[in-house]
Amino acid sequence: MSARLAGAGIRSLTFIIQTLGGSKMKKRTFYKLIVGTVAAGLTCGGALALTVKTAVAQTKVGFVYVGPIGDHGWTYRHDQGRLAVDKAFGDKVKTTYVESVKEGPDAERVIRQLASTGHDLIFTTSFGFMNPTLKVARRFPKVHFEHATGYKRDKNVSTYSARFYEGRYIAGVIAGKISKSNRIGYVASFPIPEVVRGINAFILGARSVNPKMSISVVWVNTWYDPGKEGDAAKALIDQGADIITQHTDSPAPLQVAENRGVKGFGQASDMIKFAPKAQLTAIINNWNPYYVARTKAVIEGKWASSDVWDGLKPGMVEMAPYTNMPADVAKLAKEIEEAIRSGKLHPFAGPIKNQSGETVVAAGQIADDGMLLGMDFYVQGVEGSLPK
Amino acid sequence: MDFVPFVLTVITASTPLLLAATGELVTERSGVLNLGVEGMMLVGAIAAFAAASATGSAILGVLAGAIAGIATATIFGFLTLTMLANQVATGLALTIFGIGFSALIGASFVGFALDPLPKLNIAGLSGVPVLGAIFFGQDALVYLSFGMLSAVAWVLTRTRLGLILKAVGESHDSAHALGHPVILIRYGAVLFGGAMSGLAGAYLSLAYTPLWAENMSAGRGWIALALVVFATWRPGRLLFGAYMFGAITILQLHAQGWGVVIPSQFMSMLPYLATVLVLVLISSDRIRIRLNAPQCIGKVFHPAQ
């Protein structure tokens, strides 16, 4: 009964607005009409009032972070993206975030909590949130989900990631030019394709200018533990590495490089303040445009499940200024960056051989996204074996 | 393996554990279980970092860390000793509070770096090959960690104060009947524990990784708590435990660099496995556990009784 009345209410309101659009009715009359209609609606059990309210309600966007927003790395950059959404839409959008969410059952609880509290769009920003995101998404078909760095999608679940390996290839080229010991120390988090791809891209870049380069990898089994990351960097330097790079989230390894007088790279955000003499460049994640675009799509009702994997070209990956290196190396780095952006150069262009010397990408070929996304082998130049 | 750099790294990894665990050992010996070590460390870390970056003085930074640790421990002491709240619940709450509070204070310090705590050159000997850097070239907090541990060992075994502290921890009712100020002694022990946790935090944010990052202790407070059990509440074993934890952590990082095929996850797990083993060993025998654990640990003391 009340639903039918509400329907009638909406129709009358639409009629009034349409009439207004075409006529020169005075404002006061317009208000009177609105007030009248709303009053009528209220007498019909408030159904209309409710409908009007939801029509102008804010779009709520939720973010789930794996680390603290103060990590100055991965999560920090996602939160910058959230702030960009705030800035772009003002009062029309309300953003919420939950930080330091453990990958696992806790994540599912947090995501469900956001979905059941009226969020229209939820970004889950770590690989380990993949299954919890999909599980919750099935229960909330009207909520839109965006999962970072994953590969499972659904009608209401998109995935997005950045081609960080493009930046890592450039970093590798710089390392190959700068290193004197021909040895790179790589502080890595977990042996997932994302991280393995970064290691391989780095050594491919390094070997493109210096075939003697090798990488020594230390797995710390955490995304975030400044002390342990720093210790890993110290161990690598003690074993002869003179370039430190990392796929963990804190600035500690770079800071160790600074204090030990070797060079390193910033991770996720520009970390030059931590290492004014050591940072060569930093691979910066820029989620801002993507987050704004996806929020806009939800507001306009145009959101559709998609799979986005952008790199340097649309600006999802950016390079910090090239510092602490000779001018010719900086020039080369800029050229490589430009070549990747224009599509002339692909970091995973063949010939590429794996550790045992088998050709995995033939000369003249380029590794397809399927291979990149499932990468579970080391290429030549990486020492040790990949933990299974 | 290059021996000297390895040992130097082990020392920096072990020092925060040793500092925090020494404090907790004294707290637990007085019969109070403070699970808030992690929280006190973090508050100490941000206080030290803030003070050092505001004043430019490392000494003031270290002092601020200790004072912040004491302040945080005072909250715990007031709740559990004066208001007689449950120690386990209060300790857990203190950790959660410490994580949040330090993040709140630290928000404006994210993204800044400090020069690491200066390495001392004791008697001009730090340049002596091999042993010089290890024994004479550490920063002040490393020496302090050994000094405090020795002091605690001496007080516990050789002084009247130590006897009273242990008596309070073993049987607060008897100690009370003998006229010892149970609550006062426990306040002292809790605040000492807070100061040492604060120093451990200061070591993290001033020497270990001279920066502030949220939740930067990353579970070291919990390791310190486990260490006290591992050491069966004895200072000598605590020193062994802290350095063994540190050495295993660093060794597994080095081992990977050498290409040793031990799963790194297994190595990461080892220290905890050792603690569980010790717990099983000392708990399996009723007499042994009575010999080791302070009898009144975690129990609320009602002075009126």
Short mmCIF file of N, CA, C and O in Angstrom, two decimals, chain A residues 202-257:
data_model
loop_
_atom_site.label_atom_id
_atom_site.label_comp_id
_atom_site.label_asym_id
_atom_site.label_seq_id
_atom_site.Cartn_x
_atom_site.Cartn_y
_atom_site.Cartn_z
N PHE A 202 63.49 -6.13 -12.48
CA PHE A 202 64.67 -5.40 -12.02
C PHE A 202 65.94 -5.97 -12.64
O PHE A 202 66.76 -5.23 -13.17
N ILE A 203 66.08 -7.30 -12.59
CA ILE A 203 67.32 -7.89 -13.10
C ILE A 203 67.37 -7.80 -14.63
O ILE A 203 68.43 -7.62 -15.22
N LEU A 204 66.20 -7.88 -15.28
CA LEU A 204 66.20 -7.73 -16.74
C LEU A 204 66.70 -6.33 -17.11
O LEU A 204 67.49 -6.16 -18.04
N GLY A 205 66.24 -5.34 -16.36
CA GLY A 205 66.71 -3.98 -16.60
C GLY A 205 68.19 -3.85 -16.34
O GLY A 205 68.95 -3.28 -17.14
N ALA A 206 68.65 -4.42 -15.21
CA ALA A 206 70.06 -4.31 -14.85
C ALA A 206 70.94 -5.00 -15.88
O ALA A 206 71.97 -4.48 -16.31
N ARG A 207 70.52 -6.20 -16.31
CA ARG A 207 71.34 -6.98 -17.24
C ARG A 207 71.32 -6.39 -18.66
O ARG A 207 72.19 -6.71 -19.47
N SER A 208 70.32 -5.55 -18.93
CA SER A 208 70.27 -4.94 -20.26
C SER A 208 71.44 -3.99 -20.46
O SER A 208 71.83 -3.69 -21.58
N VAL A 209 72.00 -3.49 -19.35
CA VAL A 209 73.15 -2.59 -19.48
C VAL A 209 74.43 -3.20 -18.91
O VAL A 209 75.52 -2.71 -19.18
N ASN A 210 74.30 -4.25 -18.09
CA ASN A 210 75.47 -4.87 -17.48
C ASN A 210 75.18 -6.34 -17.22
O ASN A 210 74.59 -6.71 -16.22
N PRO A 211 75.61 -7.22 -18.14
CA PRO A 211 75.26 -8.65 -18.06
C PRO A 211 75.82 -9.36 -16.84
O PRO A 211 75.46 -10.49 -16.56
N LYS A 212 76.73 -8.69 -16.10
CA LYS A 212 77.32 -9.37 -14.94
C LYS A 212 76.48 -9.20 -13.68
O LYS A 212 76.80 -9.77 -12.63
N MET A 213 75.42 -8.43 -13.75
CA MET A 213 74.64 -8.13 -12.55
C MET A 213 73.94 -9.38 -12.00
O MET A 213 73.51 -10.25 -12.75
N SER A 214 73.84 -9.43 -10.67
CA SER A 214 73.06 -10.49 -10.05
C SER A 214 72.26 -9.91 -8.88
O SER A 214 72.60 -8.86 -8.34
N ILE A 215 71.19 -10.62 -8.53
CA ILE A 215 70.33 -10.18 -7.43
C ILE A 215 70.32 -11.23 -6.34
O ILE A 215 70.19 -12.42 -6.62
N SER A 216 70.48 -10.78 -5.11
CA SER A 216 70.35 -11.66 -3.97
C SER A 216 69.07 -11.25 -3.25
O SER A 216 68.89 -10.09 -2.90
N VAL A 217 68.17 -12.21 -3.05
CA VAL A 217 66.85 -11.90 -2.48
C VAL A 217 66.77 -12.39 -1.04
O VAL A 217 67.18 -13.52 -0.75
N VAL A 218 66.26 -11.55 -0.15
CA VAL A 218 65.95 -12.00 1.21
C VAL A 218 64.45 -11.81 1.45
O VAL A 218 63.93 -10.71 1.29
N TRP A 219 63.79 -12.90 1.80
CA TRP A 219 62.35 -12.83 2.08
C TRP A 219 62.16 -12.57 3.56
O TRP A 219 62.68 -13.31 4.40
N VAL A 220 61.41 -11.54 3.91
CA VAL A 220 61.20 -11.23 5.33
C VAL A 220 59.82 -11.69 5.81
O VAL A 220 59.52 -11.60 7.00
N ASN A 221 58.99 -12.20 4.90
CA ASN A 221 57.66 -12.72 5.28
C ASN A 221 56.80 -11.72 6.02
O ASN A 221 56.09 -12.05 6.97
N THR A 222 56.89 -10.48 5.66
CA THR A 222 56.01 -9.47 6.22
C THR A 222 55.98 -8.32 5.22
O THR A 222 56.92 -8.11 4.47
N TRP A 223 54.86 -7.60 5.21
CA TRP A 223 54.81 -6.39 4.38
C TRP A 223 55.37 -5.21 5.14
O TRP A 223 55.81 -4.22 4.57
N TYR A 224 55.35 -5.33 6.49
CA TYR A 224 55.65 -4.14 7.27
C TYR A 224 56.27 -4.51 8.61
O TYR A 224 55.58 -4.98 9.51
N ASP A 225 57.55 -4.36 8.74
CA ASP A 225 58.25 -4.49 10.01
C ASP A 225 59.57 -3.75 9.83
O ASP A 225 60.57 -4.32 9.40
N PRO A 226 59.56 -2.43 10.12
CA PRO A 226 60.75 -1.61 9.81
C PRO A 226 62.04 -2.24 10.31
O PRO A 226 63.03 -2.28 9.58
N GLY A 227 62.02 -2.78 11.53
CA GLY A 227 63.24 -3.36 12.09
C GLY A 227 63.76 -4.51 11.26
O GLY A 227 64.94 -4.56 10.90
N LYS A 228 62.87 -5.43 10.93
CA LYS A 228 63.28 -6.62 10.19
C LYS A 228 63.69 -6.27 8.76
O LYS A 228 64.67 -6.81 8.23
N GLU A 229 62.95 -5.34 8.14
CA GLU A 229 63.31 -4.92 6.79
C GLU A 229 64.72 -4.32 6.78
O GLU A 229 65.54 -4.59 5.90
N GLY A 230 64.97 -3.50 7.81
CA GLY A 230 66.30 -2.87 7.92
C GLY A 230 67.39 -3.91 8.13
O GLY A 230 68.45 -3.85 7.51
N ASP A 231 67.10 -4.91 8.99
CA ASP A 231 68.08 -5.97 9.25
C ASP A 231 68.39 -6.74 7.97
O ASP A 231 69.54 -7.11 7.72
N ALA A 232 67.35 -6.99 7.17
CA ALA A 232 67.56 -7.71 5.92
C ALA A 232 68.48 -6.91 5.00
O ALA A 232 69.39 -7.45 4.37
N ALA A 233 68.25 -5.59 4.97
CA ALA A 233 69.11 -4.73 4.14
C ALA A 233 70.55 -4.78 4.63
O ALA A 233 71.49 -4.87 3.84
N LYS A 234 70.74 -4.75 5.96
CA LYS A 234 72.09 -4.83 6.53
C LYS A 234 72.76 -6.14 6.12
O LYS A 234 73.93 -6.16 5.73
N ALA A 235 72.00 -7.25 6.23
CA ALA A 235 72.57 -8.55 5.87
C ALA A 235 73.01 -8.55 4.41
O ALA A 235 74.09 -9.04 4.07
N LEU A 236 72.18 -7.97 3.55
CA LEU A 236 72.50 -7.96 2.11
C LEU A 236 73.73 -7.11 1.84
O LEU A 236 74.59 -7.48 1.03
N ILE A 237 73.82 -5.96 2.53
CA ILE A 237 75.00 -5.10 2.34
C ILE A 237 76.25 -5.82 2.85
O ILE A 237 77.30 -5.81 2.20
N ASP A 238 76.12 -6.48 4.00
CA ASP A 238 77.26 -7.23 4.54
C ASP A 238 77.72 -8.32 3.58
O ASP A 238 78.87 -8.75 3.62
N GLN A 239 76.80 -8.80 2.76
CA GLN A 239 77.17 -9.85 1.81
C GLN A 239 77.58 -9.29 0.45
O GLN A 239 77.69 -10.02 -0.52
N GLY A 240 77.79 -8.00 0.41
CA GLY A 240 78.42 -7.44 -0.78
C GLY A 240 77.53 -6.65 -1.72
O GLY A 240 78.00 -6.19 -2.77
N ALA A 241 76.24 -6.48 -1.40
CA ALA A 241 75.38 -5.69 -2.28
C ALA A 241 75.70 -4.21 -2.10
O ALA A 241 75.93 -3.76 -0.98
N ASP A 242 75.75 -3.47 -3.19
CA ASP A 242 75.96 -2.02 -3.05
C ASP A 242 74.76 -1.23 -3.58
O ASP A 242 74.81 -0.01 -3.69
N ILE A 243 73.69 -1.94 -3.93
CA ILE A 243 72.42 -1.31 -4.28
C ILE A 243 71.34 -2.08 -3.52
O ILE A 243 71.30 -3.31 -3.58
N ILE A 244 70.49 -1.33 -2.79
CA ILE A 244 69.43 -1.99 -2.04
C ILE A 244 68.08 -1.59 -2.64
O ILE A 244 67.85 -0.42 -2.93
N THR A 245 67.25 -2.58 -2.87
CA THR A 245 65.89 -2.23 -3.28
C THR A 245 64.95 -3.14 -2.52
O THR A 245 65.37 -4.11 -1.91
N GLN A 246 63.68 -2.79 -2.51
CA GLN A 246 62.79 -3.48 -1.60
C GLN A 246 61.39 -3.61 -2.18
O GLN A 246 60.96 -2.80 -2.98
N HIS A 247 60.73 -4.67 -1.74
CA HIS A 247 59.30 -4.79 -2.02
C HIS A 247 58.58 -5.02 -0.70
O HIS A 247 57.87 -6.00 -0.51
N THR A 248 58.86 -4.14 0.24
CA THR A 248 58.15 -4.10 1.52
C THR A 248 57.76 -2.64 1.71
O THR A 248 58.17 -1.80 0.91
N ASP A 249 57.02 -2.35 2.78
CA ASP A 249 56.34 -1.05 2.79
C ASP A 249 56.98 0.08 3.59
O ASP A 249 56.51 1.20 3.52
N SER A 250 58.02 -0.17 4.37
CA SER A 250 58.55 0.94 5.17
C SER A 250 59.83 1.50 4.54
O SER A 250 60.47 0.84 3.72
N PRO A 251 60.24 2.70 4.95
CA PRO A 251 61.46 3.29 4.37
C PRO A 251 62.74 2.74 5.00
O PRO A 251 63.82 3.19 4.67
N ALA A 252 62.63 1.76 5.92
CA ALA A 252 63.80 1.32 6.67
C ALA A 252 64.96 0.81 5.80
O ALA A 252 66.10 1.22 6.03
N PRO A 253 64.70 -0.05 4.80
CA PRO A 253 65.85 -0.53 4.01
C PRO A 253 66.60 0.61 3.32
O PRO A 253 67.84 0.61 3.28
N LEU A 254 65.86 1.57 2.81
CA LEU A 254 66.50 2.70 2.14
C LEU A 254 67.32 3.51 3.14
O LEU A 254 68.42 3.99 2.84
N GLN A 255 66.79 3.64 4.35
CA GLN A 255 67.49 4.40 5.38
C GLN A 255 68.80 3.69 5.78
O GLN A 255 69.81 4.33 6.03
N VAL A 256 68.74 2.35 5.82
CA VAL A 256 69.95 1.58 6.10
C VAL A 256 70.97 1.86 5.00
O VAL A 256 72.15 2.07 5.27
N ALA A 257 70.50 1.88 3.75
CA ALA A 257 71.40 2.16 2.62
C ALA A 257 72.07 3.53 2.83
O ALA A 257 73.28 3.68 2.63
#
